Amino acid sequence: SSSSSSSSKLDEKNKQQQRSTTTEDARIIVEDATTTITTITTKRSGADDTKSGRGGKLKSKSNTGLGEKSNNGDYDSVDDDDDYDDDEVDIEVDIEEVYIQFSRVFQRHVVYQCRRNDSNKRNNSFGNSFDTTRTSSSSTSTTPIPTRRTIQSFQFLDEAIKHHPHARVVAPFDLPFPPPSCSLVYPDEIDAATATGDDDGRSTRLTVCRGRLIDTEVEQEECETTLAGMGLWTLCELEYDTPNHGDTATTHHGDSTNRNNGNGNGEEEYDAQRQSHEALRTLLRLVSPRESNFDFVPRHFFRLDPRRFAMRGITSEIITENHERVVDLLSRGMENYVGGGEVERRRSSSIGSDGVGGGVIGGGSDEVVGLAMDPVDVRFVLQNFPQLCLYDCDELESLVRFMLRPLPPRGSIPENGGGDGIANVDWPSISGMGYGAGLTIEQATRAIRMMPELLALYYEDSRKPSMVYIYNQMRTPVPPKLIDEANQQLNLEGADPSDACTFGYLRSLGIEWGQIRILLSSLPLWTTSNLDPGWELLQKGPVRSKLKRPALDFLRQRLQIGPGDVYRLLKTHTRLSTYDACRNMLPKLDNLQSKLKLSSADLKKLILRMPSLMGMGMSAFDDRMKFFMEEADMSIDELREAVLKQPSLLQYSVESTLRPKLDFFVNELGISESFYICRMIKSAPAVMGLSLTSNLRPKVASIMHLCALGSQEVGYILSTSPQTLLLSQKKKIEPTLKFLAETLSLREPRELGEFVLKAPHVMRQGLVTSLAKKMDMLADYDNNNERRSREVAVAIVRKNPALLVASNTVLENRIGRIPEDVDLATWLLPSNKGRGRNVRQVAMEVINGDPILASPEDGGDVASAVGSLTKIYPNLEFAARELGVTESAVRKACEKRIPIEGNYLCALADYPLISRKPPKAETPSRKRTIPVSIFCSGGIHPGDSVDIARGQSRTGGLAIQVFTDSSHDRTEFLREFSVAAKSCFGIRVPIGKDEDDGSKLVAVFPLVNPSRNRCELFSCSGALRILEAFLKTKMKDKGTLYDVKVYTDANSYTWNLVKSKERLLELGSYFTSQDLDKMGTSRSVNIDILLPLARTFSCLNNGHVEPLGSPHRTLDNAKVEFVHSMDGVSPDRMGLGYVSGLKRQATFAAMWQFNRERNLVS
């Protein structure tokens, strides 16, 4: 085209996109930017000088803005005066500015540094030129092209602003203001229209959202599916509603455009519709087949909506120009084809001396940017994906440039850095340094030719066609094996099946899996969410038969997550599939973020951990906020910290969960000060979700018994160290206290209690890695006399218990600084400096007498007596007063096990001495008894973490080891036990030859839905299954009885299920899950594992007669019971090390299976 026609097209384009670029006033506001102005020279005619009262040249130097500062504090542009002669403006400027702009290619907010030197005479569109970073397609354009450099990028806008507070936020080029997808109708106008009787009925179908009203009948779909309608509204607000020019911008645009749209100006709406339809006809004309016998079938022409053209102000002229640029982009690489069809292109990164030359637009880079399609392929791509003509062509060039640039140096990015979701890698900066995915032009051309949707810049355009189309377009279909490999290598959980087929095709082109991982990690739109829920979601709960694509896309945009995370959200909360993006998700997320003052990254972490928060009612949320801020006296910052640690804190019932916990802390533990209550909730928020009867009170009772402490003294310990309540009673609290009592020679429980009062954090220290190691460090200081050194170490620690709370490094450094003339005991005496205090000075009421425990169950054994507690009374008098009975009645109830008001009472000092009930079935007398100990443990991979989404795919493992004495043929016993173990488990993890003596089995969890609770419970069931298979081979040996103890290191969930022998025998008498339903057993106890476990346990203990056809047989040659591992090993380095080692082997089995499913191990 000629120079004049090209210039006219550019002028017309600038007029049409006036709303999509930064306003003149907003551009002049550069107070927060880094701007240096060398010279601003303005020439005016003499007549204009006289009229304006100014003469000659205006020269200004400023570091804060353009032009002179007016009285109202605003900065006036040199071209604001209408009297200026546009043709007589001469500007010499050297500008450097930092601004933030959203990249649709990488879906990240990129911080740019723009630098430009301009001495050209031009019209007064200086502001437009400043932000115009696109390369002009016309060589005759007089618009100067600035250079910009990529500084950094962020997933969320608030992160970018936090790191670059002085940078200006600029909306994307294709985003007008306001986004037409959301009609800007001001509430005051609706109120005024209603008051004057001028309401046309439109206000009845308008919904208030983000300070404006959305026409739900017309524009709901656009608001759900377009990033412009929702996710980038904040950009427009920051761009136009600035502090200094907020009113000006509103007046400048609102009076001429926005409010006219809101009031429904008929003529303007008609012009917009006519323009949109004309642009659509132009697009159809440009991409339609020109030959009558054209055999390419258009795919989704009808997915284009005229509203989409109006939304971005697209006209026929823009369509024509974009079409020319897209055709050039798709075909310009043909010039680089040489003989034999090989592609030759420059692989250099074009990095300048400053290391960022490749990222400069207009910087003179000579790298090839373009594909190598012939005209037929170009027409095919545009016919099947006409949306390319609606995109900003500079964004498309950035995408193609990234595909073709060479790979980053090895080690600069993670080897497996993504493929699922958005990896935490700054890909725009890497692209700015001249690196990319390393594809050849031929590979990129063939990939785009087969799947044009890979160039999509919007989520609504990124969905790939059906598998039938894909196979029809492929000359050689992708082998199913390659598709399976794509799923394994790229972890495409939750992605559409067409994604795996597409990436398998890319691999068939010679593109390595590492390159495809880079593409998926850097380009989020290359993957799409699967709309088919599949069997795994369907069996989780209520879910739609076909998922709502707009809602899933909105979650991806708002939270910056991939299809895998979306799928995990649905697995965790299936009702999410029924939520509407505009009516449910958007207001709930806005409400959470605003009221808790969350950053976008915190909101993402919160929703990934607890997606059901999007289904919580506003009133319920407000009730919980009111409880924490008024009754618990927490500030919003403290509440936010607690919620981020434990998102379910916002879903606990106030009446049945939260308020009873608060009452327990205040009335039973004597923690009355709001400061300590607030600190407990903030430091250990998970405590608020633990059961009072089966968790918190039993832990408190255990500490009271072992340390001879009162409830208020235990309350002091817990208020100082709230995380103690999160520790396992059997695996951590009790072993630690027993270790301290034995190691420090604390004979009396009260001595141990006083020691713990001086160092409340001591129960949180690791037994082997911290406590035992510190004692060894103190004892090893003097190696001359080992016994004396150990006694000295004990004496030092008893005088200064805080030494066991310090880190190993601190203690080691302190020991290393001992002067020569000072002994160790004197050097490590407690210091009165700083914050060192033995015991907090609190007014604790001295209560005499033994505490009384109230339990709803009469289990008859130790475990049941303290396993479920409804109340802890300080002494007999308190119990009688609260129960409304006499002290003698309470004493009699404790001795005779008589219930009072449905609770069985027990004195704390007596509960370990309660005799066990005899088993229901007596085993016959045997001549010989063989003791057998079986240790079992379960583990999962990956483990739980606050940074990982719930619902992620996991695998489980278990480790089982058997021990017996030498009273019989131990070798033959282990051989037979190993045969039985192998017959029960198919997939076993290889064990080293040195460890494989037949006593150990390491296997994978074979059932669905592996979790920590399920794996630990199944390890107990697996131990019983092996034992049953082994004992069946010993049925003929009538003279031998096997006394079996099954040791489990399980948490409180599993331990509470298996600790009671009588309860297991009762459960084992039921043969089907329907019988258990009649009994009232909750399904939450994993009945698919618990029922087989109970039936096997009952058969091994000769508890019942099996029905005909049952795979189990009642055995009379064994006596089996469960014991916790911490009660079966000594509380020292060796015993605790063995238990933790078995747990590591179970976790290793889960990790082995996890990698095996992904083809990472053989």
PDB file of N, CA and C in Angstrom, residues 310-376:
ATOM      1  N   ALA A 310     -17.718  -5.729  19.113  1.00  0.00           N
ATOM      2  CA  ALA A 310     -18.026  -4.462  19.760  1.00  0.00           C
ATOM      3  C   ALA A 310     -17.263  -4.312  21.064  1.00  0.00           C
ATOM      4  N   MET A 311     -17.012  -5.422  21.729  1.00  0.00           N
ATOM      5  CA  MET A 311     -16.349  -5.379  23.025  1.00  0.00           C
ATOM      6  C   MET A 311     -14.970  -4.760  22.921  1.00  0.00           C
ATOM      7  N   ARG A 312     -14.273  -5.012  21.839  1.00  0.00           N
ATOM      8  CA  ARG A 312     -12.914  -4.503  21.703  1.00  0.00           C
ATOM      9  C   ARG A 312     -12.809  -3.411  20.651  1.00  0.00           C
ATOM     10  N   GLY A 313     -13.950  -2.896  20.197  1.00  0.00           N
ATOM     11  CA  GLY A 313     -13.904  -1.806  19.242  1.00  0.00           C
ATOM     12  C   GLY A 313     -13.286  -2.183  17.911  1.00  0.00           C
ATOM     13  N   ILE A 314     -13.513  -3.405  17.456  1.00  0.00           N
ATOM     14  CA  ILE A 314     -12.900  -3.891  16.222  1.00  0.00           C
ATOM     15  C   ILE A 314     -13.743  -3.447  15.030  1.00  0.00           C
ATOM     16  N   THR A 315     -13.093  -2.869  14.047  1.00  0.00           N
ATOM     17  CA  THR A 315     -13.765  -2.393  12.834  1.00  0.00           C
ATOM     18  C   THR A 315     -13.267  -3.169  11.627  1.00  0.00           C
ATOM     19  N   SER A 316     -13.860  -2.898  10.489  1.00  0.00           N
ATOM     20  CA  SER A 316     -13.446  -3.571   9.255  1.00  0.00           C
ATOM     21  C   SER A 316     -12.005  -3.241   8.914  1.00  0.00           C
ATOM     22  N   GLU A 317     -11.609  -1.989   9.151  1.00  0.00           N
ATOM     23  CA  GLU A 317     -10.227  -1.602   8.843  1.00  0.00           C
ATOM     24  C   GLU A 317      -9.235  -2.357   9.716  1.00  0.00           C
ATOM     25  N   ILE A 318      -9.578  -2.506  10.977  1.00  0.00           N
ATOM     26  CA  ILE A 318      -8.678  -3.249  11.861  1.00  0.00           C
ATOM     27  C   ILE A 318      -8.606  -4.712  11.444  1.00  0.00           C
ATOM     28  N   ILE A 319      -9.750  -5.284  11.083  1.00  0.00           N
ATOM     29  CA  ILE A 319      -9.764  -6.679  10.620  1.00  0.00           C
ATOM     30  C   ILE A 319      -8.872  -6.840   9.400  1.00  0.00           C
ATOM     31  N   THR A 320      -8.982  -5.917   8.449  1.00  0.00           N
ATOM     32  CA  THR A 320      -8.176  -6.014   7.223  1.00  0.00           C
ATOM     33  C   THR A 320      -6.694  -5.916   7.526  1.00  0.00           C
ATOM     34  N   GLU A 321      -6.326  -4.958   8.359  1.00  0.00           N
ATOM     35  CA  GLU A 321      -4.909  -4.803   8.689  1.00  0.00           C
ATOM     36  C   GLU A 321      -4.382  -6.012   9.459  1.00  0.00           C
ATOM     37  N   ASN A 322      -5.174  -6.495  10.443  1.00  0.00           N
ATOM     38  CA  ASN A 322      -4.740  -7.672  11.199  1.00  0.00           C
ATOM     39  C   ASN A 322      -4.608  -8.889  10.302  1.00  0.00           C
ATOM     40  N   HIS A 323      -5.504  -9.013   9.337  1.00  0.00           N
ATOM     41  CA  HIS A 323      -5.430 -10.143   8.420  1.00  0.00           C
ATOM     42  C   HIS A 323      -4.130 -10.107   7.639  1.00  0.00           C
ATOM     43  N   GLU A 324      -3.739  -8.952   7.190  1.00  0.00           N
ATOM     44  CA  GLU A 324      -2.482  -8.846   6.447  1.00  0.00           C
ATOM     45  C   GLU A 324      -1.295  -9.226   7.323  1.00  0.00           C
ATOM     46  N   ARG A 325      -1.299  -8.754   8.566  1.00  0.00           N
ATOM     47  CA  ARG A 325      -0.179  -9.052   9.448  1.00  0.00           C
ATOM     48  C   ARG A 325      -0.144 -10.537   9.838  1.00  0.00           C
ATOM     49  N   VAL A 326      -1.312 -11.150  10.051  1.00  0.00           N
ATOM     50  CA  VAL A 326      -1.348 -12.562  10.394  1.00  0.00           C
ATOM     51  C   VAL A 326      -0.865 -13.408   9.224  1.00  0.00           C
ATOM     52  N   VAL A 327      -1.299 -13.075   8.020  1.00  0.00           N
ATOM     53  CA  VAL A 327      -0.835 -13.808   6.836  1.00  0.00           C
ATOM     54  C   VAL A 327       0.674 -13.694   6.717  1.00  0.00           C
ATOM     55  N   ASP A 328       1.197 -12.497   6.958  1.00  0.00           N
ATOM     56  CA  ASP A 328       2.643 -12.308   6.894  1.00  0.00           C
ATOM     57  C   ASP A 328       3.348 -13.127   7.978  1.00  0.00           C
ATOM     58  N   LEU A 329       2.780 -13.159   9.189  1.00  0.00           N
ATOM     59  CA  LEU A 329       3.386 -13.921  10.273  1.00  0.00           C
ATOM     60  C   LEU A 329       3.399 -15.412   9.983  1.00  0.00           C
ATOM     61  N   LEU A 330       2.345 -15.918   9.384  1.00  0.00           N
ATOM     62  CA  LEU A 330       2.253 -17.354   9.118  1.00  0.00           C
ATOM     63  C   LEU A 330       3.116 -17.789   7.943  1.00  0.00           C
ATOM     64  N   SER A 331       3.497 -16.865   7.080  1.00  0.00           N
ATOM     65  CA  SER A 331       4.178 -17.262   5.838  1.00  0.00           C
ATOM     66  C   SER A 331       5.561 -16.672   5.666  1.00  0.00           C
ATOM     67  N   ARG A 332       5.966 -15.726   6.492  1.00  0.00           N
ATOM     68  CA  ARG A 332       7.250 -15.071   6.243  1.00  0.00           C
ATOM     69  C   ARG A 332       8.436 -16.005   6.419  1.00  0.00           C
ATOM     70  N   GLY A 333       8.258 -17.112   7.162  1.00  0.00           N
ATOM     71  CA  GLY A 333       9.341 -18.059   7.329  1.00  0.00           C
ATOM     72  C   GLY A 333       9.669 -18.840   6.082  1.00  0.00           C
ATOM     73  N   MET A 334       8.814 -18.770   5.051  1.00  0.00           N
ATOM     74  CA  MET A 334       9.099 -19.467   3.781  1.00  0.00           C
ATOM     75  C   MET A 334      10.381 -18.973   3.157  1.00  0.00           C
ATOM     76  N   GLU A 335      10.779 -17.742   3.450  1.00  0.00           N
ATOM     77  CA  GLU A 335      12.001 -17.195   2.876  1.00  0.00           C
ATOM     78  C   GLU A 335      13.234 -17.918   3.384  1.00  0.00           C
ATOM     79  N   ASN A 336      13.106 -18.645   4.494  1.00  0.00           N
ATOM     80  CA  ASN A 336      14.261 -19.309   5.091  1.00  0.00           C
ATOM     81  C   ASN A 336      14.370 -20.769   4.700  1.00  0.00           C
ATOM     82  N   TYR A 337      13.469 -21.230   3.831  1.00  0.00           N
ATOM     83  CA  TYR A 337      13.581 -22.592   3.333  1.00  0.00           C
ATOM     84  C   TYR A 337      14.666 -22.647   2.266  1.00  0.00           C
ATOM     85  N   VAL A 338      15.521 -23.640   2.362  1.00  0.00           N
ATOM     86  CA  VAL A 338      16.568 -23.860   1.367  1.00  0.00           C
ATOM     87  C   VAL A 338      16.376 -25.244   0.794  1.00  0.00           C
ATOM     88  N   GLY A 339      17.303 -25.707   0.003  1.00  0.00           N
ATOM     89  CA  GLY A 339      17.150 -26.954  -0.722  1.00  0.00           C
ATOM     90  C   GLY A 339      16.763 -28.125   0.142  1.00  0.00           C
ATOM     91  N   GLY A 340      15.886 -28.982  -0.406  1.00  0.00           N
ATOM     92  CA  GLY A 340      15.446 -30.184   0.277  1.00  0.00           C
ATOM     93  C   GLY A 340      14.361 -29.941   1.298  1.00  0.00           C
ATOM     94  N   GLY A 341      13.842 -28.734   1.339  1.00  0.00           N
ATOM     95  CA  GLY A 341      12.779 -28.452   2.285  1.00  0.00           C
ATOM     96  C   GLY A 341      13.251 -28.259   3.704  1.00  0.00           C
ATOM     97  N   GLU A 342      14.585 -28.257   3.929  1.00  0.00           N
ATOM     98  CA  GLU A 342      15.089 -28.060   5.280  1.00  0.00           C
ATOM     99  C   GLU A 342      14.923 -26.601   5.683  1.00  0.00           C
ATOM    100  N   VAL A 343      14.777 -26.424   6.968  1.00  0.00           N
ATOM    101  CA  VAL A 343      14.601 -25.074   7.492  1.00  0.00           C
ATOM    102  C   VAL A 343      15.919 -24.604   8.085  1.00  0.00           C
ATOM    103  N   GLU A 344      16.328 -23.417   7.656  1.00  0.00           N
ATOM    104  CA  GLU A 344      17.548 -22.826   8.187  1.00  0.00           C
ATOM    105  C   GLU A 344      17.171 -21.519   8.872  1.00  0.00           C
ATOM    106  N   ARG A 345      17.492 -21.446  10.102  1.00  0.00           N
ATOM    107  CA  ARG A 345      17.180 -20.206  10.802  1.00  0.00           C
ATOM    108  C   ARG A 345      18.280 -19.916  11.818  1.00  0.00           C
ATOM    109  N   ARG A 346      18.383 -18.665  12.159  1.00  0.00           N
ATOM    110  CA  ARG A 346      19.412 -18.260  13.100  1.00  0.00           C
ATOM    111  C   ARG A 346      18.996 -18.656  14.512  1.00  0.00           C
ATOM    112  N   ARG A 347      19.875 -19.388  15.195  1.00  0.00           N
ATOM    113  CA  ARG A 347      19.559 -19.885  16.534  1.00  0.00           C
ATOM    114  C   ARG A 347      20.135 -18.979  17.618  1.00  0.00           C
ATOM    115  N   SER A 348      20.790 -17.909  17.232  1.00  0.00           N
ATOM    116  CA  SER A 348      21.376 -17.037  18.253  1.00  0.00           C
ATOM    117  C   SER A 348      20.286 -16.344  19.038  1.00  0.00           C
ATOM    118  N   SER A 349      20.587 -16.053  20.262  1.00  0.00           N
ATOM    119  CA  SER A 349      19.585 -15.442  21.137  1.00  0.00           C
ATOM    120  C   SER A 349      19.520 -13.936  20.993  1.00  0.00           C
ATOM    121  N   SER A 350      20.435 -13.346  20.254  1.00  0.00           N
ATOM    122  CA  SER A 350      20.447 -11.893  20.040  1.00  0.00           C
ATOM    123  C   SER A 350      20.528 -11.136  21.350  1.00  0.00           C
ATOM    124  N   ILE A 351      21.329 -11.625  22.270  1.00  0.00           N
ATOM    125  CA  ILE A 351      21.474 -10.952  23.553  1.00  0.00           C
ATOM    126  C   ILE A 351      22.487  -9.836  23.408  1.00  0.00           C
ATOM    127  N   GLY A 352      22.087  -8.673  23.848  1.00  0.00           N
ATOM    128  CA  GLY A 352      22.960  -7.515  23.772  1.00  0.00           C
ATOM    129  C   GLY A 352      23.992  -7.523  24.876  1.00  0.00           C
ATOM    130  N   SER A 353      24.755  -6.462  24.923  1.00  0.00           N
ATOM    131  CA  SER A 353      25.804  -6.378  25.927  1.00  0.00           C
ATOM    132  C   SER A 353      25.268  -6.285  27.336  1.00  0.00           C
ATOM    133  N   ASP A 354      24.019  -5.787  27.473  1.00  0.00           N
ATOM    134  CA  ASP A 354      23.428  -5.684  28.801  1.00  0.00           C
ATOM    135  C   ASP A 354      22.703  -6.940  29.213  1.00  0.00           C
ATOM    136  N   GLY A 355      22.735  -7.970  28.350  1.00  0.00           N
ATOM    137  CA  GLY A 355      22.119  -9.236  28.704  1.00  0.00           C
ATOM    138  C   GLY A 355      20.642  -9.309  28.459  1.00  0.00           C
ATOM    139  N   VAL A 356      20.051  -8.260  27.923  1.00  0.00           N
ATOM    140  CA  VAL A 356      18.603  -8.263  27.734  1.00  0.00           C
ATOM    141  C   VAL A 356      18.234  -7.782  26.347  1.00  0.00           C
ATOM    142  N   GLY A 357      19.171  -7.747  25.442  1.00  0.00           N
ATOM    143  CA  GLY A 357      18.874  -7.206  24.120  1.00  0.00           C
ATOM    144  C   GLY A 357      17.795  -7.958  23.400  1.00  0.00           C
ATOM    145  N   GLY A 358      17.711  -9.288  23.648  1.00  0.00           N
ATOM    146  CA  GLY A 358      16.686 -10.054  22.971  1.00  0.00           C
ATOM    147  C   GLY A 358      15.289  -9.699  23.392  1.00  0.00           C
ATOM    148  N   GLY A 359      15.136  -9.040  24.535  1.00  0.00           N
ATOM    149  CA  GLY A 359      13.819  -8.699  25.008  1.00  0.00           C
ATOM    150  C   GLY A 359      13.384  -7.307  24.640  1.00  0.00           C
ATOM    151  N   VAL A 360      14.141  -6.605  23.849  1.00  0.00           N
ATOM    152  CA  VAL A 360      13.818  -5.227  23.498  1.00  0.00           C
ATOM    153  C   VAL A 360      13.013  -5.207  22.225  1.00  0.00           C
ATOM    154  N   ILE A 361      11.875  -4.587  22.268  1.00  0.00           N
ATOM    155  CA  ILE A 361      11.063  -4.413  21.076  1.00  0.00           C
ATOM    156  C   ILE A 361      11.566  -3.188  20.343  1.00  0.00           C
ATOM    157  N   GLY A 362      11.823  -3.370  19.081  1.00  0.00           N
ATOM    158  CA  GLY A 362      12.376  -2.268  18.312  1.00  0.00           C
ATOM    159  C   GLY A 362      13.856  -2.110  18.531  1.00  0.00           C
ATOM    160  N   GLY A 363      14.485  -3.087  19.159  1.00  0.00           N
ATOM    161  CA  GLY A 363      15.892  -2.995  19.479  1.00  0.00           C
ATOM    162  C   GLY A 363      16.800  -3.454  18.366  1.00  0.00           C
ATOM    163  N   GLY A 364      16.283  -3.765  17.216  1.00  0.00           N
ATOM    164  CA  GLY A 364      17.111  -4.148  16.092  1.00  0.00           C
ATOM    165  C   GLY A 364      17.471  -5.598  16.052  1.00  0.00           C
ATOM    166  N   SER A 365      16.721  -6.469  16.753  1.00  0.00           N
ATOM    167  CA  SER A 365      17.010  -7.899  16.734  1.00  0.00           C
ATOM    168  C   SER A 365      16.766  -8.451  15.339  1.00  0.00           C
ATOM    169  N   ASP A 366      17.673  -9.318  14.890  1.00  0.00           N
ATOM    170  CA  ASP A 366      17.560  -9.860  13.533  1.00  0.00           C
ATOM    171  C   ASP A 366      17.044 -11.288  13.543  1.00  0.00           C
ATOM    172  N   GLU A 367      16.457 -11.755  14.660  1.00  0.00           N
ATOM    173  CA  GLU A 367      15.969 -13.121  14.681  1.00  0.00           C
ATOM    174  C   GLU A 367      14.721 -13.252  13.813  1.00  0.00           C
ATOM    175  N   VAL A 368      14.552 -14.444  13.267  1.00  0.00           N
ATOM    176  CA  VAL A 368      13.420 -14.716  12.386  1.00  0.00           C
ATOM    177  C   VAL A 368      12.176 -14.927  13.227  1.00  0.00           C
ATOM    178  N   VAL A 369      11.113 -14.224  12.920  1.00  0.00           N
ATOM    179  CA  VAL A 369       9.837 -14.376  13.609  1.00  0.00           C
ATOM    180  C   VAL A 369       8.775 -14.635  12.559  1.00  0.00           C
ATOM    181  N   GLY A 370       8.412 -15.865  12.381  1.00  0.00           N
ATOM    182  CA  GLY A 370       7.397 -16.205  11.401  1.00  0.00           C
ATOM    183  C   GLY A 370       7.429 -17.678  11.071  1.00  0.00           C
ATOM    184  N   LEU A 371       6.297 -18.194  10.620  1.00  0.00           N
ATOM    185  CA  LEU A 371       6.176 -19.587  10.233  1.00  0.00           C
ATOM    186  C   LEU A 371       6.326 -19.725   8.732  1.00  0.00           C
ATOM    187  N   ALA A 372       6.344 -20.954   8.265  1.00  0.00           N
ATOM    188  CA  ALA A 372       6.649 -21.225   6.858  1.00  0.00           C
ATOM    189  C   ALA A 372       5.488 -21.950   6.199  1.00  0.00           C
ATOM    190  N   MET A 373       4.324 -21.320   6.170  1.00  0.00           N
ATOM    191  CA  MET A 373       3.163 -21.927   5.537  1.00  0.00           C
ATOM    192  C   MET A 373       3.009 -21.416   4.115  1.00  0.00           C
ATOM    193  N   ASP A 374       2.537 -22.304   3.268  1.00  0.00           N
ATOM    194  CA  ASP A 374       2.216 -21.873   1.915  1.00  0.00           C
ATOM    195  C   ASP A 374       0.824 -21.252   1.929  1.00  0.00           C
ATOM    196  N   PRO A 375       0.391 -20.609   0.850  1.00  0.00           N
ATOM    197  CA  PRO A 375      -0.916 -19.921   0.843  1.00  0.00           C
ATOM    198  C   PRO A 375      -2.085 -20.837   1.167  1.00  0.00           C
ATOM    199  N   VAL A 376      -2.022 -22.097   0.721  1.00  0.00           N
ATOM    200  CA  VAL A 376      -3.126 -23.010   1.016  1.00  0.00           C
ATOM    201  C   VAL A 376      -3.232 -23.267   2.519  1.00  0.00           C
TER     202      VAL A 376
END
